[in-house]
Coordinates of N, CA, C and O in Angstrom, one line a residue:
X1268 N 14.3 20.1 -7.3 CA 14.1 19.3 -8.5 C 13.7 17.9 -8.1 O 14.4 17.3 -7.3
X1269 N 12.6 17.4 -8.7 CA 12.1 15.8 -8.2 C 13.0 14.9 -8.8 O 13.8 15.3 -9.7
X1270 N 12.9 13.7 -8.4 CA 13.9 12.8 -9.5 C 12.6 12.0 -10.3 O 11.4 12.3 -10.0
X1271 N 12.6 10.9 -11.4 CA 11.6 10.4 -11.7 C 10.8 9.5 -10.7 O 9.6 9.3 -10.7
X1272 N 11.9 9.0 -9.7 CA 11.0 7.8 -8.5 C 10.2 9.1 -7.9 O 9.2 8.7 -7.4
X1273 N 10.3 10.2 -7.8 CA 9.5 11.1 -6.7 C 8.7 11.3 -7.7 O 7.7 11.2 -7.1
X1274 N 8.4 11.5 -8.8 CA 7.4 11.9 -9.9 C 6.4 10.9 -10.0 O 5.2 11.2 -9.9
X1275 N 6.8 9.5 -10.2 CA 6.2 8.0 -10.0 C 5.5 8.3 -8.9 O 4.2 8.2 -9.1
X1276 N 6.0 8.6 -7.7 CA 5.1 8.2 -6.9 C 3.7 9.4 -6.6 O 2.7 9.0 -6.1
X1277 N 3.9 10.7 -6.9 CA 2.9 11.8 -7.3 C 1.9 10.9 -7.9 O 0.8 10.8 -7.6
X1278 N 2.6 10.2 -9.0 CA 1.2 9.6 -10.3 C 0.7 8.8 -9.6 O -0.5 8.9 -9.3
X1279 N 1.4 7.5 -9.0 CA 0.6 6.5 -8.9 C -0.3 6.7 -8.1 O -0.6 7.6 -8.9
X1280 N -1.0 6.8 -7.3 CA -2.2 7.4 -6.6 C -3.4 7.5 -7.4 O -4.5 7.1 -7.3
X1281 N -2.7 8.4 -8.5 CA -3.9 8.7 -9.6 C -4.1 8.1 -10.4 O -5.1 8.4 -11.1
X1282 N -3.1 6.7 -10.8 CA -3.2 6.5 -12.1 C -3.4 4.8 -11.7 O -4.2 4.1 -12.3
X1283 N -2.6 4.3 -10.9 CA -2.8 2.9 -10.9 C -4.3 2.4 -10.1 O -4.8 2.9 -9.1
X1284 N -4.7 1.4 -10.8 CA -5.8 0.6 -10.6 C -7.1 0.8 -12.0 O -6.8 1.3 -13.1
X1285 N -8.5 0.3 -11.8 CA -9.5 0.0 -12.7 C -9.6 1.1 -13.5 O -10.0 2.1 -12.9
X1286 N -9.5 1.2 -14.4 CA -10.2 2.3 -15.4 C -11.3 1.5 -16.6 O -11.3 0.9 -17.6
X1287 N -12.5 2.0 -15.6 CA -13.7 1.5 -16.6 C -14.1 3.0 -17.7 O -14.1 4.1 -17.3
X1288 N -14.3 2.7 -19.0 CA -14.8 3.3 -19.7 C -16.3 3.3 -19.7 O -16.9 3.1 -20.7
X1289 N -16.9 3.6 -18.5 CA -18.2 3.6 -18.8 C -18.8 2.4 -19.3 O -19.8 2.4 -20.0
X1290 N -18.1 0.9 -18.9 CA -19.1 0.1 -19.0 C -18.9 -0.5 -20.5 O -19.6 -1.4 -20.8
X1291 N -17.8 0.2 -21.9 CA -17.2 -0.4 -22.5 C -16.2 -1.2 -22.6 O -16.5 -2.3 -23.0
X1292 N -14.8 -1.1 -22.1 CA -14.0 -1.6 -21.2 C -13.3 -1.4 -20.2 O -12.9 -0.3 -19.8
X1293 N -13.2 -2.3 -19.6 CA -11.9 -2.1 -18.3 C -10.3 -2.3 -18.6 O -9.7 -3.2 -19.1
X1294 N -9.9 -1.3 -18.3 CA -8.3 -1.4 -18.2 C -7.8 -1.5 -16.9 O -8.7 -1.3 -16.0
X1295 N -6.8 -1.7 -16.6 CA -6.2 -2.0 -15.2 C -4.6 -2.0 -15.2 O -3.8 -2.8 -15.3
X1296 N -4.5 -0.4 -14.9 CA -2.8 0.4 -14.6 C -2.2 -1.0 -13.4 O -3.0 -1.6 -12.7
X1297 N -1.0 -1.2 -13.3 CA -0.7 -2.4 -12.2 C 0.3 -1.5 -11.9 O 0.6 -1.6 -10.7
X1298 N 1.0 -0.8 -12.5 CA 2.6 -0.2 -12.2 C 2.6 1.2 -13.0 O 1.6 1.4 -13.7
X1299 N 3.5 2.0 -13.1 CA 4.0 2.7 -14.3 C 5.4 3.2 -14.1 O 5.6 3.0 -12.9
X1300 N 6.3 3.6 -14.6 CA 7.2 4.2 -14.4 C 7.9 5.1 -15.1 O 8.0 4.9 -16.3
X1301 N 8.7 6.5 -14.5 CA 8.6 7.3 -15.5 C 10.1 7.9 -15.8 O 10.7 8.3 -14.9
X1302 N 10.8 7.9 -17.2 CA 11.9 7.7 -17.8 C 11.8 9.1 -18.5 O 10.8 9.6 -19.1
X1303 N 13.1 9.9 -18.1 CA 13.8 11.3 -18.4 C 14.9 11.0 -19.2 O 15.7 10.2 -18.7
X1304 N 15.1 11.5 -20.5 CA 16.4 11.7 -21.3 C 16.0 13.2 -21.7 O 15.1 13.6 -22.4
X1305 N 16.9 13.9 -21.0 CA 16.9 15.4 -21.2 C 15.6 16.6 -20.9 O 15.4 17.1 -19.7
X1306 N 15.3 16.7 -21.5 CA 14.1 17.5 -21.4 C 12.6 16.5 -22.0 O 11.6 17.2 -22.1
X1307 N 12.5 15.2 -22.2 CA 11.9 14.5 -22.8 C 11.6 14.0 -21.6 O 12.5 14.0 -20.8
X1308 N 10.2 13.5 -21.2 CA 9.6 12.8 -20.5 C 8.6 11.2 -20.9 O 7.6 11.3 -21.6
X1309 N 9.3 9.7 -20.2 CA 8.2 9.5 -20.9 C 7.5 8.6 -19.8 O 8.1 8.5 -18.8
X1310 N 6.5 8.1 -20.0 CA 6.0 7.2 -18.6 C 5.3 6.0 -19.5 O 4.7 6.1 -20.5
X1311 N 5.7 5.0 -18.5 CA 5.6 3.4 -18.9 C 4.5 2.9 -18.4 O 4.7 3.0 -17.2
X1312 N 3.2 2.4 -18.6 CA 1.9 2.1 -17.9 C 2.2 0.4 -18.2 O 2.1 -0.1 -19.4
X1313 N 2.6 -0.3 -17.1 CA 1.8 -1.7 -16.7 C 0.2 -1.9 -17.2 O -0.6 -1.1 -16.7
X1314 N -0.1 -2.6 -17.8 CA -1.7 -2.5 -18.2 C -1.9 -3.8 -18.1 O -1.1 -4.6 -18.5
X1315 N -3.2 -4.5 -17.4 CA -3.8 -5.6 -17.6 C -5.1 -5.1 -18.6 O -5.8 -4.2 -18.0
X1316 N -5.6 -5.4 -20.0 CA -6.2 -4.7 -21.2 C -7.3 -6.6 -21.1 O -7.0 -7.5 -20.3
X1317 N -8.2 -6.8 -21.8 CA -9.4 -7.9 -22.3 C -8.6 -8.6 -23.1 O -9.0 -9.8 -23.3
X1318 N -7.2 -8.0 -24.0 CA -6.7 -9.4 -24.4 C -5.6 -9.5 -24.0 O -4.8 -10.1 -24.7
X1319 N -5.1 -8.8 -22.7 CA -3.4 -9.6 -22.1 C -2.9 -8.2 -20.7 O -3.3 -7.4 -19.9
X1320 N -1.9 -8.8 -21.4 CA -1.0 -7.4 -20.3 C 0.1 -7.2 -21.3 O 0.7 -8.0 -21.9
X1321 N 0.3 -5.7 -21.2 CA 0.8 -4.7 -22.1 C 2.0 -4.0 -21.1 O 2.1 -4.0 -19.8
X1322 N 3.0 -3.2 -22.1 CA 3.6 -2.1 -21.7 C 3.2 -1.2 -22.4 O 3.2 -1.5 -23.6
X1323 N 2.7 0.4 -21.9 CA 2.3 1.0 -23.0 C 3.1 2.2 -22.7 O 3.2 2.4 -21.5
X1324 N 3.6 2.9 -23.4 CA 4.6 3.8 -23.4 C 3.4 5.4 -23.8 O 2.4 5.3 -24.5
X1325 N 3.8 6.2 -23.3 CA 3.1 7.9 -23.1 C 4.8 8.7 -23.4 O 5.9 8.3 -23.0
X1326 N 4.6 9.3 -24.0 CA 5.5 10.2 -24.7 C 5.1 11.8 -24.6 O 4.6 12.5 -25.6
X1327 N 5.5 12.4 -23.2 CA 4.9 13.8 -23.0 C 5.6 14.8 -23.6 O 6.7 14.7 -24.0
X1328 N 4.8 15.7 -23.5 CA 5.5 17.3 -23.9 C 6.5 18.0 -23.6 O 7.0 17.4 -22.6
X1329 N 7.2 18.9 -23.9 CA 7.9 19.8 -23.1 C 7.1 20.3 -21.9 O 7.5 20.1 -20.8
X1330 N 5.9 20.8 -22.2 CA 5.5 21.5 -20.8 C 5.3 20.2 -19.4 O 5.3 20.4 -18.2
X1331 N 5.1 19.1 -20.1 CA 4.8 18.3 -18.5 C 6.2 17.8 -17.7 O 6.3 17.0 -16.8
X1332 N 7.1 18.3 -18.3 CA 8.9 18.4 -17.6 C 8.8 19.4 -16.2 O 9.6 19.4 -15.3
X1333 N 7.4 20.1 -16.3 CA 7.7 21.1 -15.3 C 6.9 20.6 -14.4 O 6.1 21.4 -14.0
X1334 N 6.8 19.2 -13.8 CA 6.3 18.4 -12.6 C 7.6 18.1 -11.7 O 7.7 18.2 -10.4
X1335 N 8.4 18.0 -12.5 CA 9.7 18.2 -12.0 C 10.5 19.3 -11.3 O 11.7 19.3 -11.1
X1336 N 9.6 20.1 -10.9 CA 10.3 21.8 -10.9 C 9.8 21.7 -9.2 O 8.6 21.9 -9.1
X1337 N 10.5 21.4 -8.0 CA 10.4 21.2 -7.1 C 9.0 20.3 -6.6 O 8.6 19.1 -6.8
X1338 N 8.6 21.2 -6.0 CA 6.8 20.9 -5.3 C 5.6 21.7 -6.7 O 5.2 22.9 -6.9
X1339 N 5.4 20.4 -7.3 CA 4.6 20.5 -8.8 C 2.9 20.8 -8.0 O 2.7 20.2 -6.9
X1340 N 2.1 21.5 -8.4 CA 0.9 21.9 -8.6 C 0.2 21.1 -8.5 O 0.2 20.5 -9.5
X1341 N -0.7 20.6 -7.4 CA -1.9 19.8 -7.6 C -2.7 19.4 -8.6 O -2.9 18.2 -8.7
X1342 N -3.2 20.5 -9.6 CA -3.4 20.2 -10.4 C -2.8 19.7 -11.8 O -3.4 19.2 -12.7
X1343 N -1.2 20.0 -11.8 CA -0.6 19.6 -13.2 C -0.9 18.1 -13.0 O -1.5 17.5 -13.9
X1344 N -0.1 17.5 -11.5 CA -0.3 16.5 -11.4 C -1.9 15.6 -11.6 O -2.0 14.5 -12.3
X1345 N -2.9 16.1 -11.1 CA -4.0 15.5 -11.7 C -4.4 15.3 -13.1 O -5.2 14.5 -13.5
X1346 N -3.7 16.5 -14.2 CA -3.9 16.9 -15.4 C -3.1 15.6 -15.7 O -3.7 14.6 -15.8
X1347 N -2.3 15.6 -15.8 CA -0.9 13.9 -16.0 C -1.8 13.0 -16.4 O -2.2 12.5 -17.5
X1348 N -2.1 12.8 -15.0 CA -2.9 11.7 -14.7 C -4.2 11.6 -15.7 O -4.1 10.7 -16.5
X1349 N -5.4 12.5 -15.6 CA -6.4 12.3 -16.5 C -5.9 12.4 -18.1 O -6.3 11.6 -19.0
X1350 N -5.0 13.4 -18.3 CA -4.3 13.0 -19.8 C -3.9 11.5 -19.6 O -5.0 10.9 -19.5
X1351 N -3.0 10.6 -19.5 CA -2.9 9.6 -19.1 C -4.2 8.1 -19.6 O -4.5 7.2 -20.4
X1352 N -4.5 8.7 -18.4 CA -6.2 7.9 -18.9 C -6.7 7.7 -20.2 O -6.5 6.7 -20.9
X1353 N -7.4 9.2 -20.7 CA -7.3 9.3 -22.4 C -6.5 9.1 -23.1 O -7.0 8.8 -24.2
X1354 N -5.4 9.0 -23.1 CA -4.1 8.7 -24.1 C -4.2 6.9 -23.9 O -3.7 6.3 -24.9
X1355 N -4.7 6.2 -22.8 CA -4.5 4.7 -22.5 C -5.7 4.4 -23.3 O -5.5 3.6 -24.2
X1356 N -7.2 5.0 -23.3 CA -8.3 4.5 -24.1 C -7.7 5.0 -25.3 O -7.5 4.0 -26.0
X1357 N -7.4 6.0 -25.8 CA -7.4 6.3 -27.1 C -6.3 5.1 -27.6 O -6.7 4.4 -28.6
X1358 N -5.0 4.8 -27.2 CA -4.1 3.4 -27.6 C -5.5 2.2 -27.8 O -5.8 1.7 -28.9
X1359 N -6.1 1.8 -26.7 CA -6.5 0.8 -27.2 C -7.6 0.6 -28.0 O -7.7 -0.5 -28.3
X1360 N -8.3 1.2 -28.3 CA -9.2 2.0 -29.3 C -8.8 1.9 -30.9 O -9.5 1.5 -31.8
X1361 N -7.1 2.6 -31.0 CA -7.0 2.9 -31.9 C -5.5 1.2 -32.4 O -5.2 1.1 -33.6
X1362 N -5.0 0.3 -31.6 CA -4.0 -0.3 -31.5 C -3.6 -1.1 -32.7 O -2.4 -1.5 -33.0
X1363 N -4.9 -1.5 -33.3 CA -5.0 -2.5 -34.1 C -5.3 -1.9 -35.6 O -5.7 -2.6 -36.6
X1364 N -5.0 -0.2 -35.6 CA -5.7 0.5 -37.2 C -4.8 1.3 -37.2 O -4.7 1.5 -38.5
X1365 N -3.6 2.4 -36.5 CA -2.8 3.4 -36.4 C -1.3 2.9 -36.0 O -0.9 2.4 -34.9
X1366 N -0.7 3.1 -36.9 CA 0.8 2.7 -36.7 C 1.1 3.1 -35.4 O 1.2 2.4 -34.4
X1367 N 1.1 4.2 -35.6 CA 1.7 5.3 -34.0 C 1.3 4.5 -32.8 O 2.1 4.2 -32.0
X1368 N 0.0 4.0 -32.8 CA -0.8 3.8 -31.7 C 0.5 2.1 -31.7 O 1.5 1.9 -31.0
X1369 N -0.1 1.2 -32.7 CA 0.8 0.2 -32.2 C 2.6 0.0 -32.1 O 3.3 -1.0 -31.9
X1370 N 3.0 1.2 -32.3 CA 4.2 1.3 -31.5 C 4.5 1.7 -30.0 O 5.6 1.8 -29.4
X1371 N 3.2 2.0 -29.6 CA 2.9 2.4 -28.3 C 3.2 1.6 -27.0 O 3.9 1.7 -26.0
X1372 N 2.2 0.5 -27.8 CA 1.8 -1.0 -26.8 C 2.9 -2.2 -27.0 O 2.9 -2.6 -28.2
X1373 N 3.8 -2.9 -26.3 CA 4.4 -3.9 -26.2 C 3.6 -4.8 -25.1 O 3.2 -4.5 -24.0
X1374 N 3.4 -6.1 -26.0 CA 2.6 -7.0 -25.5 C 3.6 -7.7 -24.9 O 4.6 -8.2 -25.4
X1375 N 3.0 -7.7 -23.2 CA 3.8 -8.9 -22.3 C 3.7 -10.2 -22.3 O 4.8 -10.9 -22.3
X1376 N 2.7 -10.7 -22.4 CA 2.6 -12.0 -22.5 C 2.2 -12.7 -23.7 O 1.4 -13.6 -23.6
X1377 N 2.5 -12.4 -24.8 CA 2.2 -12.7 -26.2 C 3.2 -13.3 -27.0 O 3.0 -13.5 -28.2

C-alpha cells in the first residue's frame, strides 16, 4: 500500500509545471499534494493562473483509490494526471459562472 507522499511523488512528474492550452492560456502546477480520508481521495494543485495563484482542490473517485494498491499501473497514473489537466482547464473556464467550480479554487494571494 503507497502512502499519499509516495502517490505525490508518482504525479508530480506528470503534473507539475506549464500547461498551455493551445495558445489560450497558460497555467502553471508549482506543487500539489494529495489528502486521504478513508476511501476519498483528494489532490491539492498549487497553480500560478493570468490572474494570481490559486489552491485548487480535485476531488476523485472511488476507482482512483486504487493508485494506492501497491505498484499502481503506468497508465492509471498517467490517466490522473491528464484527468487532472482537464479538470484544471475546465475550473478555470468555468470559476467565475458555476458554484461547484468556485468552491474549487482558493485564491492565494487575493
Amino acid at each position: 500500500m503507497l502512502t499519499p507522499e509516495e502517490v505525490r511523488d508518482l504525479l508530480v512528474p506528470l503534473v507539475v509545471g506549464k500547461w498551455d492550452e493551445g495558445g489560450r492560456v497558460v497555467l502553471e502546477v508549482t506543487d500539489l499534494e494529495v489528502v486521504v480520508s478513508g476511501r476519498k481521495l483528494d489532490v491539492y494543485l498549487d497553480v500560478v493562473a493570468p490572474d494570481g495563484r490559486w489552491s485548487v482542490r480535485s476531488e476523485r473517485d472511488n476507482s482512483d483509490i486504487n493508485v494506492f494498491n501497491g505498484s499502481p499501473p503506468e497508465g492509471l497514473v498517467a490517466w490522473m494526471a491528464q484527468s487532472l489537466r482537464i479538470e484544471l482547464f475546465e475550473w478555470w473556464h468555468t470559476k467565475a459562472k458555476e458554484a461547484y467550480a468556485r468552491k474549487q479554487g482558493v485564491r492565494l494571494d487575493g
